PDB file of C-alpha atoms in Angstrom:
ATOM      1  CA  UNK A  51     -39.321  69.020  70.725  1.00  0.00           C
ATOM      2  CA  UNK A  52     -42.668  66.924  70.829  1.00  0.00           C
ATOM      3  CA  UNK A  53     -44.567  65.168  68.593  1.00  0.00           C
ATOM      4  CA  UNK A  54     -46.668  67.861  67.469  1.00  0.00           C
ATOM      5  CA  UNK A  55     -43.860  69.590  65.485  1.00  0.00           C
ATOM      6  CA  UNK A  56     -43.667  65.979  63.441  1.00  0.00           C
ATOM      7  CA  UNK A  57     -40.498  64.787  64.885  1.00  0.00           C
ATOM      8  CA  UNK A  58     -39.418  61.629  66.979  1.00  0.00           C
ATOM      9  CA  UNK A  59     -38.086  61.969  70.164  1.00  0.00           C
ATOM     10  CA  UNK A  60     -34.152  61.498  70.743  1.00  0.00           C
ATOM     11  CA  UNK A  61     -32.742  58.364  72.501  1.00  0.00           C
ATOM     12  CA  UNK A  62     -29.789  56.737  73.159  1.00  0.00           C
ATOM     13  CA  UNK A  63     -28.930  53.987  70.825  1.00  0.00           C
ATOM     14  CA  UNK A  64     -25.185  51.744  71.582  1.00  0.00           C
ATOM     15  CA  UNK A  65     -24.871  50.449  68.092  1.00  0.00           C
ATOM     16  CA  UNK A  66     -25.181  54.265  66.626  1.00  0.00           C
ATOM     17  CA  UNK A  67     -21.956  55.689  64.817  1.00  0.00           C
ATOM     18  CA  UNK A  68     -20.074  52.296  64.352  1.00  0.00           C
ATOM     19  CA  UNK A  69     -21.088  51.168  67.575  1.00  0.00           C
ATOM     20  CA  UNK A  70     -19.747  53.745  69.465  1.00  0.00           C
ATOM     21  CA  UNK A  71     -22.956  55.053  70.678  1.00  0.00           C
ATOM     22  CA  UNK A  72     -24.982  58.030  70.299  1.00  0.00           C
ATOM     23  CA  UNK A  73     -28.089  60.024  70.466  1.00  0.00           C
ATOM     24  CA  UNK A  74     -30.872  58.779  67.475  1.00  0.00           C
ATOM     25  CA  UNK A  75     -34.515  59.661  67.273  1.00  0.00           C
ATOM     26  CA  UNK A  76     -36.537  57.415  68.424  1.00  0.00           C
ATOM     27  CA  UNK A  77     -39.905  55.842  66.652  1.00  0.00           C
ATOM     28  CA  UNK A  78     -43.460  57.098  68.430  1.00  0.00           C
ATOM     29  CA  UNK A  79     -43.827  56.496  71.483  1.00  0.00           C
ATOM     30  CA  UNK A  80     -40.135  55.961  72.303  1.00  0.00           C
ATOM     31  CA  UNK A  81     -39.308  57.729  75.709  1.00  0.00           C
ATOM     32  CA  UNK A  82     -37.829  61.320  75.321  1.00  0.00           C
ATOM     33  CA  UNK A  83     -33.943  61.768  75.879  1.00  0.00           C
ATOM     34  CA  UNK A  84     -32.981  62.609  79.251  1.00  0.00           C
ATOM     35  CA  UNK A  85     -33.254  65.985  80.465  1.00  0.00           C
ATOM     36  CA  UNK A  86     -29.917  68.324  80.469  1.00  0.00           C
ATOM     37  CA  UNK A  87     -29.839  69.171  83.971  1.00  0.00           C
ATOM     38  CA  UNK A  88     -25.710  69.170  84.503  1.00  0.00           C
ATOM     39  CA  UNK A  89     -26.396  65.907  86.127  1.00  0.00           C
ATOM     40  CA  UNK A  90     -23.802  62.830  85.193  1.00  0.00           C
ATOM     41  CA  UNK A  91     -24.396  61.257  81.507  1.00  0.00           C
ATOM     42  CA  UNK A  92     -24.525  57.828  80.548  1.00  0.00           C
ATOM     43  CA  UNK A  93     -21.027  56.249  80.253  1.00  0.00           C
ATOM     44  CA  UNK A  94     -19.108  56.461  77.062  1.00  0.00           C
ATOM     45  CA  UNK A  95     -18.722  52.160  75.643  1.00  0.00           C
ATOM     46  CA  UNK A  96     -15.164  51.136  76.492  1.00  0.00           C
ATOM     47  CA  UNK A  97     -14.581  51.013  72.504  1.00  0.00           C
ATOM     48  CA  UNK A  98     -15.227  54.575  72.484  1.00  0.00           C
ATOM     49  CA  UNK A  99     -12.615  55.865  74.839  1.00  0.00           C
ATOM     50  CA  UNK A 100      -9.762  53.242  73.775  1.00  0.00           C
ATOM     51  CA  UNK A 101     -10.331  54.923  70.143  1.00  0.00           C
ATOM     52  CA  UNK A 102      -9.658  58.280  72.575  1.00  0.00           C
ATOM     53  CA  UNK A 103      -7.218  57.442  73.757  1.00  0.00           C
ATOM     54  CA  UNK A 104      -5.503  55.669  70.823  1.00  0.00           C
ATOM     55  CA  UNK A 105      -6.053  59.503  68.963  1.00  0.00           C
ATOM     56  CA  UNK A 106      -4.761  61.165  71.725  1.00  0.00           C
ATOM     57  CA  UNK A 107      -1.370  59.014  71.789  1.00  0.00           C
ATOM     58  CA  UNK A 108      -1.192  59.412  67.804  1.00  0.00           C
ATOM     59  CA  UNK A 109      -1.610  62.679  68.304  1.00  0.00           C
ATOM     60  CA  UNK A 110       1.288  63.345  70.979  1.00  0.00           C
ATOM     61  CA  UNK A 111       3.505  61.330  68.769  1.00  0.00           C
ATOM     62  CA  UNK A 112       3.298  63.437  65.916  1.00  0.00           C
ATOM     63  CA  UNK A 113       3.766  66.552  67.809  1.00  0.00           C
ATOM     64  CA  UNK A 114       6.978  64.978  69.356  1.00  0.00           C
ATOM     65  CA  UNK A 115       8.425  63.588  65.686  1.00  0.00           C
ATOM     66  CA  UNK A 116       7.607  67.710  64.452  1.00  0.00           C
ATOM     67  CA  UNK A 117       9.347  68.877  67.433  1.00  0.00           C
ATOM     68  CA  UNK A 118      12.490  66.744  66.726  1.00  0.00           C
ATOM     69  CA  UNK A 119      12.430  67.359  63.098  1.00  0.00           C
ATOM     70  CA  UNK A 120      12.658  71.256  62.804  1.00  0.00           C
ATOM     71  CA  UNK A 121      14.299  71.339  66.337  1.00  0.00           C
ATOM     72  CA  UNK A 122      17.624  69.471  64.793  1.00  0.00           C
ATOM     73  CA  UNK A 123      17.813  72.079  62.545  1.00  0.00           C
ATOM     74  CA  UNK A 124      18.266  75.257  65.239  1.00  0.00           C
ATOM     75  CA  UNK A 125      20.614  73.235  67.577  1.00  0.00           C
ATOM     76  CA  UNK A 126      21.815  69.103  68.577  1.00  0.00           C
ATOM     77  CA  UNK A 127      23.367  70.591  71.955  1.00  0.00           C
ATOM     78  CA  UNK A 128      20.471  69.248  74.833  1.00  0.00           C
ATOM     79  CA  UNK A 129      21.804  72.385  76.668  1.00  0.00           C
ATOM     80  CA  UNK A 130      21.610  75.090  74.210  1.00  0.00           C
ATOM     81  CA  UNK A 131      17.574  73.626  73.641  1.00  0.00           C
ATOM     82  CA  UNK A 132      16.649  73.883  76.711  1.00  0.00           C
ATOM     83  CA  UNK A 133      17.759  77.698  76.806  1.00  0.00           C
ATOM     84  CA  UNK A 134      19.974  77.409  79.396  1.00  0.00           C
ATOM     85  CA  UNK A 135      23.811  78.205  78.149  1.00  0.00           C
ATOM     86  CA  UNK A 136      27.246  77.133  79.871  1.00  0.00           C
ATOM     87  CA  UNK A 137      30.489  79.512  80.131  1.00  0.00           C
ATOM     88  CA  UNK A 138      32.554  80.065  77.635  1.00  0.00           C
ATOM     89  CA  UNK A 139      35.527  78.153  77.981  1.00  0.00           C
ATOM     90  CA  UNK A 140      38.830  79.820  78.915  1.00  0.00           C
ATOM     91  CA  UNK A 141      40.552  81.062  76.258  1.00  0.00           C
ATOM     92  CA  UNK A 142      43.879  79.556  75.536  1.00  0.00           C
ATOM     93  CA  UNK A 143      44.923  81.562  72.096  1.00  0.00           C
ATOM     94  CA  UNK A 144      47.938  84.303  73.070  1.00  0.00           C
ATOM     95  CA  UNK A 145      47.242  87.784  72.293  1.00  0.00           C
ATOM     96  CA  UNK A 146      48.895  89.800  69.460  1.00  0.00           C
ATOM     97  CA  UNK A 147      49.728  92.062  72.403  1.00  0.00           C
ATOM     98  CA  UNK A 148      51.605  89.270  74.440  1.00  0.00           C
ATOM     99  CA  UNK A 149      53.078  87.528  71.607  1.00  0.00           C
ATOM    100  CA  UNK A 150      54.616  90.804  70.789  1.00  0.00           C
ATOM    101  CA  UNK A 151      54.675  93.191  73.517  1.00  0.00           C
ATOM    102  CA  UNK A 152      55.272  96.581  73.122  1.00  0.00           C
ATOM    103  CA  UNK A 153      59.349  97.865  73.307  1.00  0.00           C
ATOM    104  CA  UNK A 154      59.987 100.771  74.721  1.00  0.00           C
ATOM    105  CA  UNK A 155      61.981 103.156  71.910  1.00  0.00           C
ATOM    106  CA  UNK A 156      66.207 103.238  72.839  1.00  0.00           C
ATOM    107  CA  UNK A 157      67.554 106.432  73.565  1.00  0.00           C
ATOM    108  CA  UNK A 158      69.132 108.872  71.035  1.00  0.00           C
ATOM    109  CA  UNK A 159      72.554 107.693  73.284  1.00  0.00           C
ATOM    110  CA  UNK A 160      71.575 103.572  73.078  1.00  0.00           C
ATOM    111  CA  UNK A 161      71.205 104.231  68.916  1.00  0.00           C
ATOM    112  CA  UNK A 162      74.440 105.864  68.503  1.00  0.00           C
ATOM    113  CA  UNK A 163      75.919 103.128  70.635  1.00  0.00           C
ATOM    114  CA  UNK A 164      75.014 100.491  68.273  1.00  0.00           C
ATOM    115  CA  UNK A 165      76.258 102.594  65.283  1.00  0.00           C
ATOM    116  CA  UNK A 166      79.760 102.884  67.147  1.00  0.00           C
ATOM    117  CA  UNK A 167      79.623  99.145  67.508  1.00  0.00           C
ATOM    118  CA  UNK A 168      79.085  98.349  64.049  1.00  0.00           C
ATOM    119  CA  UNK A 169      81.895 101.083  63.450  1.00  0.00           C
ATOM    120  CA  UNK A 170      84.469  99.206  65.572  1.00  0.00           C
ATOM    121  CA  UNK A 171      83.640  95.938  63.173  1.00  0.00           C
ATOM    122  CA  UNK A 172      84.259  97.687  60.146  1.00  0.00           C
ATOM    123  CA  UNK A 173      87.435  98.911  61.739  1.00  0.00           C
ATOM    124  CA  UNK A 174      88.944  95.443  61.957  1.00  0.00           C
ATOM    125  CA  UNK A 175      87.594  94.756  58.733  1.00  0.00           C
ATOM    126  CA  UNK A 176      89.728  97.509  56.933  1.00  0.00           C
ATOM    127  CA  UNK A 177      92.955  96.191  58.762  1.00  0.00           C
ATOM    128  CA  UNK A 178      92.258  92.802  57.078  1.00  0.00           C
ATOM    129  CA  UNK A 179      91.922  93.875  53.818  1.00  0.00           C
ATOM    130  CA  UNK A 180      95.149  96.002  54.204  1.00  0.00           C
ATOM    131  CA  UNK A 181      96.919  93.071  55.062  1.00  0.00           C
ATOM    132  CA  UNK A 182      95.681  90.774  51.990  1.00  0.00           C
ATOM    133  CA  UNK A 183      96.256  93.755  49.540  1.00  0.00           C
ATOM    134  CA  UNK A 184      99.592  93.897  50.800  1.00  0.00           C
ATOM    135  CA  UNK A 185     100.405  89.384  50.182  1.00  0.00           C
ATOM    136  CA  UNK A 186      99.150  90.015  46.729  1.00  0.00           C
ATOM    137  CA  UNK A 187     101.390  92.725  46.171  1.00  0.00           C
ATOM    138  CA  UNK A 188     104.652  90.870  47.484  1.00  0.00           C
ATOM    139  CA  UNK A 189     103.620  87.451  46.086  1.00  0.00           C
ATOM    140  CA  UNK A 190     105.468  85.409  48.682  1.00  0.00           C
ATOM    141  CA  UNK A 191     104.201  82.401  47.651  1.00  0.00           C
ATOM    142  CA  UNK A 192     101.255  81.048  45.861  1.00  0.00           C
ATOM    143  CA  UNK A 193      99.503  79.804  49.254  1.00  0.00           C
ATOM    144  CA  UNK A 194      99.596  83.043  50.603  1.00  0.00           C
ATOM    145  CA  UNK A 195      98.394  84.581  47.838  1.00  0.00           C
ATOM    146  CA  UNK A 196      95.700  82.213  47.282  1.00  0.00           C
ATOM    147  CA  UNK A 197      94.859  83.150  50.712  1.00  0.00           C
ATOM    148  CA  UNK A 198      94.967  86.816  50.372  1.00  0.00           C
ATOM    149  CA  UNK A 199      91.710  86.318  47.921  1.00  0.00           C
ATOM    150  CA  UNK A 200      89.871  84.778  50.029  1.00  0.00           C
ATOM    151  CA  UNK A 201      90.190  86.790  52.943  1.00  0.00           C
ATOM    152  CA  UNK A 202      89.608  89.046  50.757  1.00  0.00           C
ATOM    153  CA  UNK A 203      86.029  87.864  49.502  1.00  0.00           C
ATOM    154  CA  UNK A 204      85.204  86.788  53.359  1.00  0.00           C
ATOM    155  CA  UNK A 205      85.851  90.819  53.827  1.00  0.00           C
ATOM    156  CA  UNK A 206      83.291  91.717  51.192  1.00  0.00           C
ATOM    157  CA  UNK A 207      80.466  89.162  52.569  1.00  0.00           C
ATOM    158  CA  UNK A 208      81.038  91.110  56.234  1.00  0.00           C
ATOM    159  CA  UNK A 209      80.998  94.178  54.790  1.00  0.00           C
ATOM    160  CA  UNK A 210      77.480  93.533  53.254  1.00  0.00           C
ATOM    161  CA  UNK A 211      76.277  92.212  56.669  1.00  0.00           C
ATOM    162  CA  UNK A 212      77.512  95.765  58.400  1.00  0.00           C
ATOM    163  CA  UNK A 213      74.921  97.204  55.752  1.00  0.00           C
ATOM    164  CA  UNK A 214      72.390  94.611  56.822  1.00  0.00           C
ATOM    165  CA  UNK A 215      72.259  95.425  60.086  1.00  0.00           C
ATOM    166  CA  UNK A 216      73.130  99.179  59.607  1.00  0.00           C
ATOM    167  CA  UNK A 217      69.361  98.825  57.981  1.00  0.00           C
ATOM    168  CA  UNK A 218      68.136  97.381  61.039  1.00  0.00           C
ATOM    169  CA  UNK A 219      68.933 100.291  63.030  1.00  0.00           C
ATOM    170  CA  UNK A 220      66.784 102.685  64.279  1.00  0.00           C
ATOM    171  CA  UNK A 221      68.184 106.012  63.929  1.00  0.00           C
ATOM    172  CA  UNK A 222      65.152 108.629  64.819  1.00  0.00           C
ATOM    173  CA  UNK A 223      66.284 109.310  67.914  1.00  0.00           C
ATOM    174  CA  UNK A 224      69.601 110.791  66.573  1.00  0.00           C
ATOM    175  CA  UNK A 225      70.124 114.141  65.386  1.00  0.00           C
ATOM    176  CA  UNK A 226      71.241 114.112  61.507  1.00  0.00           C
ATOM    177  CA  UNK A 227      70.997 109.858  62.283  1.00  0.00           C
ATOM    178  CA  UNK A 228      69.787 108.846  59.345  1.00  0.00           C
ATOM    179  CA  UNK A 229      71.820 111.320  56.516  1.00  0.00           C
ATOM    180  CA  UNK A 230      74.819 109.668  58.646  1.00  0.00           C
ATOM    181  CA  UNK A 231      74.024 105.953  57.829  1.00  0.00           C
ATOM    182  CA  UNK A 232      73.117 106.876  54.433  1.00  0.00           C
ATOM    183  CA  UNK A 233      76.258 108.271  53.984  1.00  0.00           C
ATOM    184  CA  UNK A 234      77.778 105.107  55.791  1.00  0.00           C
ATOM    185  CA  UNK A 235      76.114 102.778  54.002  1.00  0.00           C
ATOM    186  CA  UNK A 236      77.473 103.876  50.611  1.00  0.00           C
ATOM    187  CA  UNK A 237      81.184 103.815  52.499  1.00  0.00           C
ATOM    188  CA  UNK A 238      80.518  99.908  53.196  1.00  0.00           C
ATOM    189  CA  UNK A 239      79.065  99.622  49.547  1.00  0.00           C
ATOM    190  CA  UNK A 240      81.995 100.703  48.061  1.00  0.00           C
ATOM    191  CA  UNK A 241      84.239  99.065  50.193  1.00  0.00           C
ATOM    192  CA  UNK A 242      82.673  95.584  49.741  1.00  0.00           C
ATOM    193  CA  UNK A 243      83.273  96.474  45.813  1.00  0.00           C
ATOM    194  CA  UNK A 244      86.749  97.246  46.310  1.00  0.00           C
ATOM    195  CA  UNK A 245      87.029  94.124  48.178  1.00  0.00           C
ATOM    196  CA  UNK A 246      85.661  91.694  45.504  1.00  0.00           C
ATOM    197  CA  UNK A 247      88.039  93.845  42.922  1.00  0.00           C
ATOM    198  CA  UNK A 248      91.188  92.962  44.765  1.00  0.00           C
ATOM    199  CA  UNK A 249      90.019  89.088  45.274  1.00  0.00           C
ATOM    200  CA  UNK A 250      90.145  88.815  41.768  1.00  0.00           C
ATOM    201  CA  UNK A 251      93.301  90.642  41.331  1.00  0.00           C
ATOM    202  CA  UNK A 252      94.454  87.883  43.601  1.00  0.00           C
ATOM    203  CA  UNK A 253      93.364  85.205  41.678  1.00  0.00           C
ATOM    204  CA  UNK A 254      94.736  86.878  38.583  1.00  0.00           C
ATOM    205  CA  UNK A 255      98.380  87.014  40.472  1.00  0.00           C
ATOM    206  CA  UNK A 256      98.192  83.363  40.675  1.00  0.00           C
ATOM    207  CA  UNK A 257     101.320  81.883  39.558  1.00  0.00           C
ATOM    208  CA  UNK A 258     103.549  85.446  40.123  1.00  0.00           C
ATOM    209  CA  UNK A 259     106.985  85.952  40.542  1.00  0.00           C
ATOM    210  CA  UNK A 260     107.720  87.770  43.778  1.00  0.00           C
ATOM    211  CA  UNK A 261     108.001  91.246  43.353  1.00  0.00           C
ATOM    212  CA  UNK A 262     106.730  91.416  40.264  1.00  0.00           C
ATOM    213  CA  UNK A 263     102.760  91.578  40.361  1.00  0.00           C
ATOM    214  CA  UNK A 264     100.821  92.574  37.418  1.00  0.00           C
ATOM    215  CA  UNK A 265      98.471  95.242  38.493  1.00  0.00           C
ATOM    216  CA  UNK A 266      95.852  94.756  35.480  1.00  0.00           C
ATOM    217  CA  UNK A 267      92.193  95.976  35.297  1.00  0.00           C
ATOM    218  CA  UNK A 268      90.481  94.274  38.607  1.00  0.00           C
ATOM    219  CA  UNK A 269      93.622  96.116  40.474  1.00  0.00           C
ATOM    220  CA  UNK A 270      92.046  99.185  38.765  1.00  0.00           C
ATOM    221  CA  UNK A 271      88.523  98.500  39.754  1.00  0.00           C
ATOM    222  CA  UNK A 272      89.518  97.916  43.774  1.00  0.00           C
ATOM    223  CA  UNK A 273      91.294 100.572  43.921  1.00  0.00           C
ATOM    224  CA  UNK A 274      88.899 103.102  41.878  1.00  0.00           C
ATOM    225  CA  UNK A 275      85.868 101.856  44.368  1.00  0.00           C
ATOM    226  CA  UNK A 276      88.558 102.107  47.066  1.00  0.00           C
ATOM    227  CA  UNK A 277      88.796 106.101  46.525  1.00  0.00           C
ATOM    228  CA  UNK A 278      85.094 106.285  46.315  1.00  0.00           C
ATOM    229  CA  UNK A 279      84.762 104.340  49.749  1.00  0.00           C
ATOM    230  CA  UNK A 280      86.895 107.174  51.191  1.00  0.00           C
ATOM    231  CA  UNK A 281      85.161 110.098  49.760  1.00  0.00           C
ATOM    232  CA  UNK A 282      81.866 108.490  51.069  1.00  0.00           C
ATOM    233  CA  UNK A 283      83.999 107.718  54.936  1.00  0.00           C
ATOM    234  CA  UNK A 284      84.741 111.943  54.749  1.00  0.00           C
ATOM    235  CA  UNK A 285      80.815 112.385  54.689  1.00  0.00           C
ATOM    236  CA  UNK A 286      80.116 110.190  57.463  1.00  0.00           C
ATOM    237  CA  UNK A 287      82.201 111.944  59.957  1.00  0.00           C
ATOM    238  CA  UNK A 288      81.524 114.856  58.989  1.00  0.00           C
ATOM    239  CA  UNK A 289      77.916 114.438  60.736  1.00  0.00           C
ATOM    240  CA  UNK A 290      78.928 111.850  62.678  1.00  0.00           C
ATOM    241  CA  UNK A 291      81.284 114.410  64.660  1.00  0.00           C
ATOM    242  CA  UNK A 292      78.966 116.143  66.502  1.00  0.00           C
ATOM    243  CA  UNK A 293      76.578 112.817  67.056  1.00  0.00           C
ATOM    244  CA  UNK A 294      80.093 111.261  68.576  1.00  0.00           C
ATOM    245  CA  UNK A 295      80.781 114.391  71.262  1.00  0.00           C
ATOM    246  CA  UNK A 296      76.955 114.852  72.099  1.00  0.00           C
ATOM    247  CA  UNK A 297      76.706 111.136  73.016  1.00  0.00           C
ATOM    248  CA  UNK A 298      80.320 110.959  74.674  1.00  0.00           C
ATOM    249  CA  UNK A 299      81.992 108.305  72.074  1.00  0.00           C
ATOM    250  CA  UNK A 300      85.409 108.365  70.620  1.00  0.00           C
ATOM    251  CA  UNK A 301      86.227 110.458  67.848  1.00  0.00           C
ATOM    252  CA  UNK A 302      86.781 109.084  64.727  1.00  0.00           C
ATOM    253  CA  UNK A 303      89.004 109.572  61.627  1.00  0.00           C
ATOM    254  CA  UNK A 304      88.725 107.752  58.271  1.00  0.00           C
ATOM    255  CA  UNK A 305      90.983 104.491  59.186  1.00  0.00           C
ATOM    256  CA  UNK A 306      88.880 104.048  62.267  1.00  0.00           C
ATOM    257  CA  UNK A 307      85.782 103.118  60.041  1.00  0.00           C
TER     258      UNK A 307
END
């Protein structure tokens, strides 16, 4: 603008702004700012672009410190920040599946194998107890009578692990299989009852004449469980019979169990 409109011209003054430099009007007569035409302007003071460039490095720094602050929070892994992600390491934890792998299911012939097995046991059993019943009832001598009761109780403890493992068993595969160990299992019950009965008998016969052996009240209880171990035996085979010829194994009778 001129001086008609009542205004000073513009011109450049260094000590304008703090002495950073800048465009001021100038007093009448002053000459007019340079024209704008694209061409190169006058150089900005050194002071003015070391305060720049001093901004611009403030500046970057607090970006940076920003950056760090609320980047800590997503991840600390320099890998996972820059977006790039490594394999998953190998996995070293078993599987439920190869810890325990699946069995295949035994036969209806492999289950009433183990059954006969744990028959065959019980078998022995029976002729032990016999035999102890039988030192009790002559009274020999004390020693053998104190021995009687505890072969006696030892007979009771294996009959309760025929029932433990009887449990074990699985019996799905045989027809009638399980109303035959239930009935077996009450055999062995009864048995191991009878045992314990006739230990104590023993122990009650300590200090007996020979040939003359008081049969008092746990004489009574061995052999009532006894008779109740039998009746329980006769229900077994009756199923256990026909499992015994379907599956080819030896027949049984009640002083074979």
């Amino acid at each position: 603008m001129g001086e008609a409109d009542g205004q000073e011209p513009m011109r450049w003054d260094e000590q304008a702004r703090g002495g950073a430099g800048g465009w001021v009007r100038g007093a009448a007569g002053s000459p007019p700012p340079p024209p704008d035409d694209g061409g190169p302007r006058p150089p900005l003071p050194t002071k003015v672009i070391l305060m720049a460039v001093g901004g611009g490095v403030a500046i970057a720094a607090l970006v940076l410190a920003l950056s760090s602050f609320f980047g800590s929070s997503d991840t600390d892994d320099p890998v996972a920040a820059s977006g790039t992600s490594s394999p998953p390491a190998p996995s070293t934890t078993t599987s439920a599946a190869e810890q325990d792998p699946v069995r295949t299911a035994a036969s209806g012939a492999e289950q009433a194998a183990a059954v006969d097995a744990l028959l065959d046991r019980s078998r022995t059993d029976r002729s032990t107890v016999i035999a102890a019943v039988g030192k009790v009832e002559s009274c020999a001598s004390a020693a053998s009578v104190a021995s009687a009761g505890k072969a006696l109780d030892a007979a009771a403890s294996r009959r309760d692990d025929l029932i433990a493992r009887l449990d074990e068993l699985s019996l799905d595969e045989i027809p009638s299989g399980r109303e035959a160990a239930d009935s077996l299992r009450v055999a062995w019950r009864h048995s191991a009852d009878a045992d314990r009965a006739f230990a104590a008998w023993a122990d009650d016969a300590a200090g007996c004449t020979p040939g003359q052996v008081a049969r008092g009240p746990s004489h009574t209880r061995g052999a009532d469980s006894s008779a109740l171990a039998t009746a329980a035996k006769e229900d077994f085979l009756l199923v256990w019979a026909g499992i015994a010829e379907q599956y080819g194994l030896p027949a049984r009778d009640a002083s074979r169990i």
